[in-house]
JSON list of C-alpha atoms in Angstrom, two decimals:
[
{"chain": "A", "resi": 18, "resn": "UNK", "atom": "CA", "xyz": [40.58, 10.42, 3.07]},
{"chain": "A", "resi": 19, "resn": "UNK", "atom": "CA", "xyz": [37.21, 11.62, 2.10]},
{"chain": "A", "resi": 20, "resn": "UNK", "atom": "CA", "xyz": [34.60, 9.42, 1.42]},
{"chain": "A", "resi": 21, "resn": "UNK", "atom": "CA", "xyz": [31.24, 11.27, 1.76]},
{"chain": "A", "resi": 22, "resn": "UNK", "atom": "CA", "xyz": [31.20, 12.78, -1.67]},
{"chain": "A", "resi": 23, "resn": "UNK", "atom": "CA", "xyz": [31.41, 9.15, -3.08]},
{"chain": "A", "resi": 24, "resn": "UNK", "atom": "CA", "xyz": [28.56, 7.99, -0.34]},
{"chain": "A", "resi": 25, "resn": "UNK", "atom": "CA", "xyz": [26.53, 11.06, -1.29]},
{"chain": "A", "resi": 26, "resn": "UNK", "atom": "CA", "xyz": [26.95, 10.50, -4.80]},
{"chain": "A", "resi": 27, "resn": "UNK", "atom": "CA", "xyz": [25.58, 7.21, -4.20]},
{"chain": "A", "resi": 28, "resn": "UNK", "atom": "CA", "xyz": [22.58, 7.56, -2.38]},
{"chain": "A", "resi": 29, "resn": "UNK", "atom": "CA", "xyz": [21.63, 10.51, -4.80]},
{"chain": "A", "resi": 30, "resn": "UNK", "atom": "CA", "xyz": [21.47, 7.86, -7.93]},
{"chain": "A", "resi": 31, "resn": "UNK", "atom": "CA", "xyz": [19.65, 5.26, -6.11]},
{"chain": "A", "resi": 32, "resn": "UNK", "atom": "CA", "xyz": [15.80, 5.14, -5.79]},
{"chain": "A", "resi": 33, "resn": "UNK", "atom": "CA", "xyz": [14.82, 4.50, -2.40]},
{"chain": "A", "resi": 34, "resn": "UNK", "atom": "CA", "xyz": [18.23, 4.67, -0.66]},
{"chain": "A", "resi": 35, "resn": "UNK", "atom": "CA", "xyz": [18.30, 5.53, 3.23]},
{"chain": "A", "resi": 36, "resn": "UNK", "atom": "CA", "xyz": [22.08, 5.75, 4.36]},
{"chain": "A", "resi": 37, "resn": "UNK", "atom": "CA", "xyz": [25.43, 4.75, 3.02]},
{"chain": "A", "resi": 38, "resn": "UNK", "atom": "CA", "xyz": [28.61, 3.76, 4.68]},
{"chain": "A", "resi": 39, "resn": "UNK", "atom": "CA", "xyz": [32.59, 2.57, 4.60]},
{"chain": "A", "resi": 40, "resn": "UNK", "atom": "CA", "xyz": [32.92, 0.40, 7.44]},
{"chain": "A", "resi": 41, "resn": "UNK", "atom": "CA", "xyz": [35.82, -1.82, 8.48]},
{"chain": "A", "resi": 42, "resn": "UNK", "atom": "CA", "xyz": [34.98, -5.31, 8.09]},
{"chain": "A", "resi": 43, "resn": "UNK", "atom": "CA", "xyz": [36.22, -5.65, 11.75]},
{"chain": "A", "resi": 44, "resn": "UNK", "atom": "CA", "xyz": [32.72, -3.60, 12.61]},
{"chain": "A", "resi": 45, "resn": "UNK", "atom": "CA", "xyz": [34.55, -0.12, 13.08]},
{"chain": "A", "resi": 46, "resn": "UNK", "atom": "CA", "xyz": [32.62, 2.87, 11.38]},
{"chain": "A", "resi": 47, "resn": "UNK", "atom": "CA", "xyz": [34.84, 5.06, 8.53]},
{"chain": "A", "resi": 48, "resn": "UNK", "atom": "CA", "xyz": [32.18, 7.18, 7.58]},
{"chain": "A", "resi": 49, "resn": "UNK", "atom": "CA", "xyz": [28.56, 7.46, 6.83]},
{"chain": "A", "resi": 50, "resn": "UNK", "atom": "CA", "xyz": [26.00, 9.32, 4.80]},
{"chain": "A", "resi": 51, "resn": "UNK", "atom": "CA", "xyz": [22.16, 9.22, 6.05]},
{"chain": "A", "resi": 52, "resn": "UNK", "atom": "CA", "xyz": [19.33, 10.83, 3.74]},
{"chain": "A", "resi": 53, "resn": "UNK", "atom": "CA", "xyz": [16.59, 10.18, 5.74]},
{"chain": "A", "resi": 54, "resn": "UNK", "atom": "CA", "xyz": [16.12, 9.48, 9.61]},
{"chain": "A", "resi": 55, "resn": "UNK", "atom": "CA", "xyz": [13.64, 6.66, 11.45]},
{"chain": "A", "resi": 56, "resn": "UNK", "atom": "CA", "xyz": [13.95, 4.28, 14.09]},
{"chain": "A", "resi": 57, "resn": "UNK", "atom": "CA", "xyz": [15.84, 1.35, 12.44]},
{"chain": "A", "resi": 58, "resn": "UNK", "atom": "CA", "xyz": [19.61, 1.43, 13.89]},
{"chain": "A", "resi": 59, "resn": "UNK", "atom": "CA", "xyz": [20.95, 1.16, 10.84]},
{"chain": "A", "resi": 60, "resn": "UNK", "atom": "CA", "xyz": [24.87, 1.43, 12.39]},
{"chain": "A", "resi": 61, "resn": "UNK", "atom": "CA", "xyz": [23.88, -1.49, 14.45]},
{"chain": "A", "resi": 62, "resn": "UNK", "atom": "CA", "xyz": [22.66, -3.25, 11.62]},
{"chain": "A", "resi": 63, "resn": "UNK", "atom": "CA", "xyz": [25.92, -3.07, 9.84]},
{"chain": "A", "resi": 64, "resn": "UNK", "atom": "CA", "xyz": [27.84, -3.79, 12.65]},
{"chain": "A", "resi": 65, "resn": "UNK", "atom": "CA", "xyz": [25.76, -7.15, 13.26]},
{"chain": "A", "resi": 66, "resn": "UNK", "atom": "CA", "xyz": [25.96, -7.90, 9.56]},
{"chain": "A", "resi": 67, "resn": "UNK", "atom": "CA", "xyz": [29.55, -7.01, 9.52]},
{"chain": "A", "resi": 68, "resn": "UNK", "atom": "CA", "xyz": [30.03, -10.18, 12.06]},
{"chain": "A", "resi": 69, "resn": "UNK", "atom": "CA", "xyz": [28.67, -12.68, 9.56]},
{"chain": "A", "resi": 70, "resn": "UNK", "atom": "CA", "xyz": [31.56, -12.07, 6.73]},
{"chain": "A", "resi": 71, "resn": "UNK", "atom": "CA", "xyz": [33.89, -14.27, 8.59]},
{"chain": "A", "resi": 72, "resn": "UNK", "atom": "CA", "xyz": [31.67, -17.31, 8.54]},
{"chain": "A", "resi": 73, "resn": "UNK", "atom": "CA", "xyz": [30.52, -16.49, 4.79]},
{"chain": "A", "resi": 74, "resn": "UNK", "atom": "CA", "xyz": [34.31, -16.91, 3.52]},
{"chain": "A", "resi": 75, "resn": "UNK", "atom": "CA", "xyz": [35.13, -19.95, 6.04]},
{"chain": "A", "resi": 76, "resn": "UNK", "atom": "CA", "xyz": [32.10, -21.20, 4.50]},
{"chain": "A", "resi": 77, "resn": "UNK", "atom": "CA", "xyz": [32.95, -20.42, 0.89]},
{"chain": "A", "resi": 78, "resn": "UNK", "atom": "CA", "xyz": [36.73, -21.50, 1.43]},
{"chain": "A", "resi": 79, "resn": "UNK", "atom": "CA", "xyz": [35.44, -25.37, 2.79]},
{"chain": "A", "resi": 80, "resn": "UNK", "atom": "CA", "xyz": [32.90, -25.81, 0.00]},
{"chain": "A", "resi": 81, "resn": "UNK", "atom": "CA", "xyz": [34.66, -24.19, -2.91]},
{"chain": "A", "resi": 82, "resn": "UNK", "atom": "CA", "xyz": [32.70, -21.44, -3.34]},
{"chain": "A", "resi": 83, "resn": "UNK", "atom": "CA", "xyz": [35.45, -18.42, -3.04]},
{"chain": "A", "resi": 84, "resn": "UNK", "atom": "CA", "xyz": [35.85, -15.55, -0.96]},
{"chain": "A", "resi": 85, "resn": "UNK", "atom": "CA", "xyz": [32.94, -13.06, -0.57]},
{"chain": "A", "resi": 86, "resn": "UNK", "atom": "CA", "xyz": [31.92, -10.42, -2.67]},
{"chain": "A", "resi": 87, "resn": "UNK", "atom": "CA", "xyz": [28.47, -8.98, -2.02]},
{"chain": "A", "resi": 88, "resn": "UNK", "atom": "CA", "xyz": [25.46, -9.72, 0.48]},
{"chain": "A", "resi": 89, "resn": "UNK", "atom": "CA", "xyz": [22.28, -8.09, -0.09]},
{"chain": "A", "resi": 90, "resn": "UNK", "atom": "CA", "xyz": [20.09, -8.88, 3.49]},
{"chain": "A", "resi": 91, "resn": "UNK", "atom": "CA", "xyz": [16.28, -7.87, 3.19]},
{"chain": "A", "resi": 92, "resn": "UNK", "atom": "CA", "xyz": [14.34, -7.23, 6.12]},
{"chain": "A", "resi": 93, "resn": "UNK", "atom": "CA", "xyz": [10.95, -6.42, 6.58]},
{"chain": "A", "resi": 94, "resn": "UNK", "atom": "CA", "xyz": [11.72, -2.99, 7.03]},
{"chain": "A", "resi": 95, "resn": "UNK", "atom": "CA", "xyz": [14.81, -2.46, 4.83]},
{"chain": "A", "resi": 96, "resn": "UNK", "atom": "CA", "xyz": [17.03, -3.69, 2.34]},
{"chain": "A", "resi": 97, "resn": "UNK", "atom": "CA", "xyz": [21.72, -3.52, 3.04]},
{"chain": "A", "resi": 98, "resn": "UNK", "atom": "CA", "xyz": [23.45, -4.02, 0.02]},
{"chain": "A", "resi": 99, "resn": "UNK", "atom": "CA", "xyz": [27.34, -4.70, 1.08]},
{"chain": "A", "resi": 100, "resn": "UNK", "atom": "CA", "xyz": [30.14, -4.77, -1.34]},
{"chain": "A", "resi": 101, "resn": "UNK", "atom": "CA", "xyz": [33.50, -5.83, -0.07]},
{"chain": "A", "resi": 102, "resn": "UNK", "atom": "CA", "xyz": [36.35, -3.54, -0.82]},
{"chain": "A", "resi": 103, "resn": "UNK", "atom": "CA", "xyz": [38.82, -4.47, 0.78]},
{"chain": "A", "resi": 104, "resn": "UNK", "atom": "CA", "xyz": [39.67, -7.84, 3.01]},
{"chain": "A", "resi": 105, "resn": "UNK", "atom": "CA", "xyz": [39.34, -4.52, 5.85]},
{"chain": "A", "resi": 106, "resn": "UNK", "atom": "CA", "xyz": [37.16, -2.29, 4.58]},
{"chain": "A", "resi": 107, "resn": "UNK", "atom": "CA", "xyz": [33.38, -2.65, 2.83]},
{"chain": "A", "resi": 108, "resn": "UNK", "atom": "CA", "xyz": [30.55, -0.10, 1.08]},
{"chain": "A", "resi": 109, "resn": "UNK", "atom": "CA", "xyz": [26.96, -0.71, 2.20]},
{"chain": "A", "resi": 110, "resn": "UNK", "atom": "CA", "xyz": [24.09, 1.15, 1.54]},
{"chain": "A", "resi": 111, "resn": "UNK", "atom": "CA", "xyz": [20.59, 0.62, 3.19]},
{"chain": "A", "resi": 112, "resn": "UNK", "atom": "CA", "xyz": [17.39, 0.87, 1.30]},
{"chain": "A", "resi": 113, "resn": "UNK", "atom": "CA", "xyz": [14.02, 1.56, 1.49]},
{"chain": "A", "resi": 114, "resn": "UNK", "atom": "CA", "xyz": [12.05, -2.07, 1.03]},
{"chain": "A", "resi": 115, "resn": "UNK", "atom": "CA", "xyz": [10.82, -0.92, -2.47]},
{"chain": "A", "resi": 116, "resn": "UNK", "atom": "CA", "xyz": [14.33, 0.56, -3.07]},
{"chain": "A", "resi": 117, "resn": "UNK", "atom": "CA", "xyz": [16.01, -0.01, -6.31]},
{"chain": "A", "resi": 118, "resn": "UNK", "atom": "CA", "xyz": [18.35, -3.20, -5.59]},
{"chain": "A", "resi": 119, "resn": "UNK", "atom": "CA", "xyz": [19.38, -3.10, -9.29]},
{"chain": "A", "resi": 120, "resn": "UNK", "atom": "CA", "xyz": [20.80, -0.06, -9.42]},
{"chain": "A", "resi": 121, "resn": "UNK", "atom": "CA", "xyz": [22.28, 0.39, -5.92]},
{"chain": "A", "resi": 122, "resn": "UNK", "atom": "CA", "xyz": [24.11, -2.99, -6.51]},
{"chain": "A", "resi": 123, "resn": "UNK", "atom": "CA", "xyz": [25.86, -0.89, -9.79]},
{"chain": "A", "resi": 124, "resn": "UNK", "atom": "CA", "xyz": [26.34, 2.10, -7.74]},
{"chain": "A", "resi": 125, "resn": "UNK", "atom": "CA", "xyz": [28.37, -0.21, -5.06]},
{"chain": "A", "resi": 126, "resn": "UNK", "atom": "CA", "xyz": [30.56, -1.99, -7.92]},
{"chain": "A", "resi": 127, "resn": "UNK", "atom": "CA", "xyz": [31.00, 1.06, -9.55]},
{"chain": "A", "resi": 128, "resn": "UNK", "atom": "CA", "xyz": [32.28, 2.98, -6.38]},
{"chain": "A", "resi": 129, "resn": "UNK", "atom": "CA", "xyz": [34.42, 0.03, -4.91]},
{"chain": "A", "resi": 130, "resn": "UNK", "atom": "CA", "xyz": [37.04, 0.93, -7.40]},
{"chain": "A", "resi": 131, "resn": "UNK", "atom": "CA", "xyz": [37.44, 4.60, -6.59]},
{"chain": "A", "resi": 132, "resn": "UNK", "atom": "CA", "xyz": [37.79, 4.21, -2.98]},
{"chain": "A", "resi": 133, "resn": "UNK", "atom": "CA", "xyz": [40.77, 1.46, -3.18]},
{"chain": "A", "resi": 134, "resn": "UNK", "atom": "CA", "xyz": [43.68, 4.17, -3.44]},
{"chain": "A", "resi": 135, "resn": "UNK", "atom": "CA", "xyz": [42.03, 5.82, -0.54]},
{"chain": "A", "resi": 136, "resn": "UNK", "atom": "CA", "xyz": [41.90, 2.82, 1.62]},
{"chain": "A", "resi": 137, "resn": "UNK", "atom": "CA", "xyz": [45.12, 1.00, 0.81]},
{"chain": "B", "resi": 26, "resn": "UNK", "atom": "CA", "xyz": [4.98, -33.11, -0.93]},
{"chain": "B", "resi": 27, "resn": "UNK", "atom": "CA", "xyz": [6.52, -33.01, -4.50]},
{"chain": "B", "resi": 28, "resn": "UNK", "atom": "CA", "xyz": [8.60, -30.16, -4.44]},
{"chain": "B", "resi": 29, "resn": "UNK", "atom": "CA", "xyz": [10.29, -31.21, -7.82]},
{"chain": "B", "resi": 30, "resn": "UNK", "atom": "CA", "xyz": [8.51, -29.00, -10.23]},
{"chain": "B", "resi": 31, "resn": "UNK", "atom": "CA", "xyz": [8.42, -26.12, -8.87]},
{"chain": "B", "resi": 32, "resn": "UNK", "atom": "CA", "xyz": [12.42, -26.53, -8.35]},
{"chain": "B", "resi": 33, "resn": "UNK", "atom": "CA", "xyz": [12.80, -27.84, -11.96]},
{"chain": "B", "resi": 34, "resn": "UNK", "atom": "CA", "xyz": [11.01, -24.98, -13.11]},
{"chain": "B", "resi": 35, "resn": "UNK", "atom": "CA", "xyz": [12.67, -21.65, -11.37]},
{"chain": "B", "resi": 36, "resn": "UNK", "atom": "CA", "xyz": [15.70, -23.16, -12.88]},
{"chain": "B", "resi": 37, "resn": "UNK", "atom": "CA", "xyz": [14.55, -23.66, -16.42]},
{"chain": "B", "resi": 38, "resn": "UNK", "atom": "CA", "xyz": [13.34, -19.90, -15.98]},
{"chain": "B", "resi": 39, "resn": "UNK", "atom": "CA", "xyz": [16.85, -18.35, -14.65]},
{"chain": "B", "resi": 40, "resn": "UNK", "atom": "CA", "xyz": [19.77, -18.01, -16.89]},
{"chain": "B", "resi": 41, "resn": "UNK", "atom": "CA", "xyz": [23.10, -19.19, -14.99]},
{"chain": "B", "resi": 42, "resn": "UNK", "atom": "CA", "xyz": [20.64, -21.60, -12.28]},
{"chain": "B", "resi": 43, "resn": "UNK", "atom": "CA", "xyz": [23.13, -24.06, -11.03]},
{"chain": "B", "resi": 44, "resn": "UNK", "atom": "CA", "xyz": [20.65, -25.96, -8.49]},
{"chain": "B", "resi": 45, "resn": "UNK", "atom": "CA", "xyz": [17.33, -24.78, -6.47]},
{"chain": "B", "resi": 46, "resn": "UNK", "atom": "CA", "xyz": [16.45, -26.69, -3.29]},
{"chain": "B", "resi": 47, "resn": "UNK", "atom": "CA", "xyz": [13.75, -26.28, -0.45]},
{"chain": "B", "resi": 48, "resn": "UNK", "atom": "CA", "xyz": [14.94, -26.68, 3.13]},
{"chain": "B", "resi": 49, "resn": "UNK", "atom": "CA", "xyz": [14.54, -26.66, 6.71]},
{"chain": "B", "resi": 50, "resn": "UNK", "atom": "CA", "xyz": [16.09, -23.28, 8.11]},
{"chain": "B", "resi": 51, "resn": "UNK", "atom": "CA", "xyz": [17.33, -25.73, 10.52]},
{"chain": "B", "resi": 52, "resn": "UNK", "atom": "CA", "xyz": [19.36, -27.17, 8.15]},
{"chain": "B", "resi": 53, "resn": "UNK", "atom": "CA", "xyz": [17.99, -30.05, 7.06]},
{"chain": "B", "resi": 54, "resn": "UNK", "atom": "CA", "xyz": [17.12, -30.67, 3.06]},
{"chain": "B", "resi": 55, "resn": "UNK", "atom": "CA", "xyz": [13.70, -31.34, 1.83]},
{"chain": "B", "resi": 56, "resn": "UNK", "atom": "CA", "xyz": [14.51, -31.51, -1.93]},
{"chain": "B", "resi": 57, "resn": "UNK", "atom": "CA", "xyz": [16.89, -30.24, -4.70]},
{"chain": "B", "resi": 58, "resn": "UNK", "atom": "CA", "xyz": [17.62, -30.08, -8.28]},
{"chain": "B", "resi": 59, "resn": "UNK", "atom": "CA", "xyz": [20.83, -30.06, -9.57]},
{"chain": "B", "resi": 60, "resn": "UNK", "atom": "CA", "xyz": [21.02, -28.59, -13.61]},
{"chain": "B", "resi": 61, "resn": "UNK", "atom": "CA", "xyz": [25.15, -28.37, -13.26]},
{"chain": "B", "resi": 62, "resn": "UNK", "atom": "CA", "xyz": [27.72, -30.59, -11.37]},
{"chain": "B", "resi": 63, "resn": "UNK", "atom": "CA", "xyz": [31.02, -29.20, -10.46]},
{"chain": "B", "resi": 64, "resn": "UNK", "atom": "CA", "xyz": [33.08, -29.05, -7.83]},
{"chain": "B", "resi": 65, "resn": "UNK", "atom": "CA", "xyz": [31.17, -26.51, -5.47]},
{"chain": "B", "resi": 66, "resn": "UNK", "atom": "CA", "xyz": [29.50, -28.26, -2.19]},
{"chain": "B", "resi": 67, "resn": "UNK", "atom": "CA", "xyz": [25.78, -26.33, -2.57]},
{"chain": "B", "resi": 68, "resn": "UNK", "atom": "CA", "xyz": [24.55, -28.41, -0.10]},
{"chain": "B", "resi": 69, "resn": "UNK", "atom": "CA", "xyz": [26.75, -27.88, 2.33]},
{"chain": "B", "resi": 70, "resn": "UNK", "atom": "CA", "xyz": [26.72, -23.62, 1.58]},
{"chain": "B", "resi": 71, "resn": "UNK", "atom": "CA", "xyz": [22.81, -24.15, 2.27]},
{"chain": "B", "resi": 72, "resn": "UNK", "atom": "CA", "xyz": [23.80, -25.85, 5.01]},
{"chain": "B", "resi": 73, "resn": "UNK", "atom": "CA", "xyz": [26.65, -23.03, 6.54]},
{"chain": "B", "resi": 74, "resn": "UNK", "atom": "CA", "xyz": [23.97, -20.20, 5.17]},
{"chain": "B", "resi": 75, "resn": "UNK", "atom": "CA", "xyz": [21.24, -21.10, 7.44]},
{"chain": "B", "resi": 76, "resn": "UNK", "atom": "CA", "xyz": [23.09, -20.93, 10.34]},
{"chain": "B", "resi": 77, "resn": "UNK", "atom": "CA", "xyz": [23.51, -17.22, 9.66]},
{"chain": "B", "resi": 78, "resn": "UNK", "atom": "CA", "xyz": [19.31, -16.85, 9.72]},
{"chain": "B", "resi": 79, "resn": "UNK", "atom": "CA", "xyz": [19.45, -17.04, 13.51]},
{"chain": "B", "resi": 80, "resn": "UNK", "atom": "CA", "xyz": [22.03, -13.62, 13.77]},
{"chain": "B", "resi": 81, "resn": "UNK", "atom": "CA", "xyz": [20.20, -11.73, 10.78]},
{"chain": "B", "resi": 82, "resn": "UNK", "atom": "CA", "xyz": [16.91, -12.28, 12.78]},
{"chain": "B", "resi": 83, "resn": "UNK", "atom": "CA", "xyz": [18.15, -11.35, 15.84]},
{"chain": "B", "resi": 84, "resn": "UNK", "atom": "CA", "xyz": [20.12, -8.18, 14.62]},
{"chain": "B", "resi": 85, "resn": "UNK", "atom": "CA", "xyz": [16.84, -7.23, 12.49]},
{"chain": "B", "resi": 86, "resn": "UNK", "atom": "CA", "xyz": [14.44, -7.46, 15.99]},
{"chain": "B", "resi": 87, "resn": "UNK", "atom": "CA", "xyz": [17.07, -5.61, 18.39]},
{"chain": "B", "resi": 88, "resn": "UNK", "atom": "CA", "xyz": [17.80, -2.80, 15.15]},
{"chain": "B", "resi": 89, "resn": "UNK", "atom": "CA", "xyz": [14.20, -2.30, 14.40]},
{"chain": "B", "resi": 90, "resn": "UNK", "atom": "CA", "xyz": [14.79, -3.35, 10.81]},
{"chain": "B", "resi": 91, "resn": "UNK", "atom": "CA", "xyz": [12.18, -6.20, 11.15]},
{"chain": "B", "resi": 92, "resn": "UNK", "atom": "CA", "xyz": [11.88, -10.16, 9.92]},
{"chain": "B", "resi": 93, "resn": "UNK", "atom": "CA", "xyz": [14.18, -11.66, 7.25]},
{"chain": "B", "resi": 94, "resn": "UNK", "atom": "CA", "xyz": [12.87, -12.12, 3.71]},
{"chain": "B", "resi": 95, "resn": "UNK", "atom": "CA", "xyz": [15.07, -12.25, 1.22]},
{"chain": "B", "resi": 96, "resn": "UNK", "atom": "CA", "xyz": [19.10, -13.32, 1.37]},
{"chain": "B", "resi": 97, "resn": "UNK", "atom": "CA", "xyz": [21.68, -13.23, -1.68]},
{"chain": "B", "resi": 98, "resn": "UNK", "atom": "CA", "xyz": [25.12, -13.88, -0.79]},
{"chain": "B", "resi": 99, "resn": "UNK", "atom": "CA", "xyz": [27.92, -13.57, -4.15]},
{"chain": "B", "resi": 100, "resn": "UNK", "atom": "CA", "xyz": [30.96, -15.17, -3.94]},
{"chain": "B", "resi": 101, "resn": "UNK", "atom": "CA", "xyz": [33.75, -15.53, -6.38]},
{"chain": "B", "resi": 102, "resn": "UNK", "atom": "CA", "xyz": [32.25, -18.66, -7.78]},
{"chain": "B", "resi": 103, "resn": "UNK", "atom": "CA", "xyz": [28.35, -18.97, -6.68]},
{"chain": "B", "resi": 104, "resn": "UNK", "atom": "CA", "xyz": [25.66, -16.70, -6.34]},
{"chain": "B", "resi": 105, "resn": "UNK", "atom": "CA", "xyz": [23.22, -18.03, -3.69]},
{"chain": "B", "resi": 106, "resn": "UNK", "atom": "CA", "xyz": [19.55, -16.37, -3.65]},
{"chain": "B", "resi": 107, "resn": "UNK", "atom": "CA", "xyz": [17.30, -17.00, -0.78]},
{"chain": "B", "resi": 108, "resn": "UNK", "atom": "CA", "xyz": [13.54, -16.80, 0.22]},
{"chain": "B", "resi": 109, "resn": "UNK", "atom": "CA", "xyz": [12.37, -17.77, 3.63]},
{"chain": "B", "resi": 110, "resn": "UNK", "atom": "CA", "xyz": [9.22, -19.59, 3.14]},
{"chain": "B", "resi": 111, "resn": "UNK", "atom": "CA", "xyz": [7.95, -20.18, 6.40]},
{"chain": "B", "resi": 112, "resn": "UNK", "atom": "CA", "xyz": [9.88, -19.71, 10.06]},
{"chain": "B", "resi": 113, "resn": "UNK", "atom": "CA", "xyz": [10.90, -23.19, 9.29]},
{"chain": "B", "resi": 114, "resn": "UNK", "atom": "CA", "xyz": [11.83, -23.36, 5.95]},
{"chain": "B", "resi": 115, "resn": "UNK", "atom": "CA", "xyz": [13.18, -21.76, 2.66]},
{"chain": "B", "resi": 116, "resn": "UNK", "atom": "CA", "xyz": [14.07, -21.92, -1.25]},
{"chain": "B", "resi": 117, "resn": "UNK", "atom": "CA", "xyz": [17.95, -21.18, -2.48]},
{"chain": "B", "resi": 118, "resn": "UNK", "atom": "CA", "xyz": [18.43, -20.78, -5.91]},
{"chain": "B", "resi": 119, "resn": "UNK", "atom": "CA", "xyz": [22.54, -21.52, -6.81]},
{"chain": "B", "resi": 120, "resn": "UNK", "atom": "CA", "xyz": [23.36, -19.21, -9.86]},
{"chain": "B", "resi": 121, "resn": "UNK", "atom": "CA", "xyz": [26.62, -18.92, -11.92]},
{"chain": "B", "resi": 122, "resn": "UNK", "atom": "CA", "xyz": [28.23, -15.55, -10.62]},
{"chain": "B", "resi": 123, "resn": "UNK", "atom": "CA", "xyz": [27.23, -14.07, -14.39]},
{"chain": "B", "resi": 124, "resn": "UNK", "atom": "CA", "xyz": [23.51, -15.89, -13.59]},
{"chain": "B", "resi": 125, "resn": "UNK", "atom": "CA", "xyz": [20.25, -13.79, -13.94]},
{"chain": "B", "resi": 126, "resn": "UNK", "atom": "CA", "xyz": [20.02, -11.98, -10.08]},
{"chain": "B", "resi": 127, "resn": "UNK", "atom": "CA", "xyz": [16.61, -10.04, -10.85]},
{"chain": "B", "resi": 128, "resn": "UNK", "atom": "CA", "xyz": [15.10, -13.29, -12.09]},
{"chain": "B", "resi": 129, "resn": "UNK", "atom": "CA", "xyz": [15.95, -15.33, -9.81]},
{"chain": "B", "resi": 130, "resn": "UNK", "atom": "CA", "xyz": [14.47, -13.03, -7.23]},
{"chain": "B", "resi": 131, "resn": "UNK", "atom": "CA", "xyz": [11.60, -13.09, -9.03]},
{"chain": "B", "resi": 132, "resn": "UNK", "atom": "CA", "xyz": [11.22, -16.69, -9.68]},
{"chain": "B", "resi": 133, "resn": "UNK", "atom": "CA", "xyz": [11.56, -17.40, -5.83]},
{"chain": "B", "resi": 134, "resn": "UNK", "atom": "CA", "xyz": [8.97, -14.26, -4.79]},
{"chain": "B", "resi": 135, "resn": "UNK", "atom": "CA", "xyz": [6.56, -15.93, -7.21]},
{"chain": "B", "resi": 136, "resn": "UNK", "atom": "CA", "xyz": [7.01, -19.64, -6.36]},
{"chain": "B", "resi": 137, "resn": "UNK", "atom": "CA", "xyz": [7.24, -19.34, -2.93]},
{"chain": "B", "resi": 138, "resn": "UNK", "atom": "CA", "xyz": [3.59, -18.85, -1.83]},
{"chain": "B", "resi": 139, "resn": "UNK", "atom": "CA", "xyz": [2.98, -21.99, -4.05]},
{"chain": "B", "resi": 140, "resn": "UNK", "atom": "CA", "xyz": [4.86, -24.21, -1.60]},
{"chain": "B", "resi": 141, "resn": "UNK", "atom": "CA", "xyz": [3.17, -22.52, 1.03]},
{"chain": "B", "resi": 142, "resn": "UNK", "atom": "CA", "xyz": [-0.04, -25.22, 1.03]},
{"chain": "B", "resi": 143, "resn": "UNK", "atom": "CA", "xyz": [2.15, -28.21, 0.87]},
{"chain": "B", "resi": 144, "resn": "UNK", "atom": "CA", "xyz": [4.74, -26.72, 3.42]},
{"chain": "B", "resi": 145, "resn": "UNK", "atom": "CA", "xyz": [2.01, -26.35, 6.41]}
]
């Protein structure tokens, strides 16, 4: 199981990107990739976010709207794209404000893929 | 207060724009416009989606990663793009999940200072 030439690959294609992680939709940390350093916890910020998939697919189950896919949160300060991988497992990478969503949103469907045989 | 244009337009300008509404991040609608009917309940995602404003907030103040802007949540069936307005309310845009995502973004960044006037 290693992820952090996928993660690396990842933040190395997208303009603007900040960190990248595998995390377990239950908030548990696989493994992360940081390019730059500041003050914004961005493992908290996942973790937090992480706790809002449950409601997302309760919502999307009542109103007929599916199960979840992707979230892309922007804050004043930075931008998480999340794909879901797995009903356990999800890629997010965090983004400068100005960051290229575009791209990093390809990067993230693109990767999901690879990292299934890993995680199953 | 006639919020109808401006609604009427972001969805004549985004390919895949299922409905666009403004409403309070409490919860409560303003006004819509509906282009498609099916069986999804958009209201009622807006609805279940601003409840999750409260947690992103807090998460983004205790993280460092600042104020929430911009949501966009995909599911397997609906694409829902936000823009917080004001504290108290915002624009969704409802796209099919093959809909325009880098227009829509752009429609709502460019309409919502418009509202701005008639939302104070």
């Amino acid at each position: 199981m290693n992820f952090l030439p996928h993660l690396e690959a990842i933040c190395s294609q997208v303009e603007g990107a900040l960190a990248c992680c595998v995390m377990g939709t239950n908030g548990l940390p696989v493994e992360q990739h940081r390019v730059a350093r500041g003050d914004i916890d961005l493992e908290g910020l996942w973790v937090e976010y992480s706790s809002l998939f449950g409601q997302i697919e309760r919502a999307g189950e009542a109103m007929h709207g599916g199960g979840l896919t992707e979230l892309a949160i922007h804050t004043d300060r930075v931008t998480t794209l999340v794909r879901i991988v797995t009903p356990e497992y999800f890629l997010a990478l965090a983004l400068a404000p100005d960051g290229n969503v575009g791209k990093g949103r390809f990067a993230l469907r693109v990767t999901a893929p690879r990292l299934l045989s890993e995680l199953a």
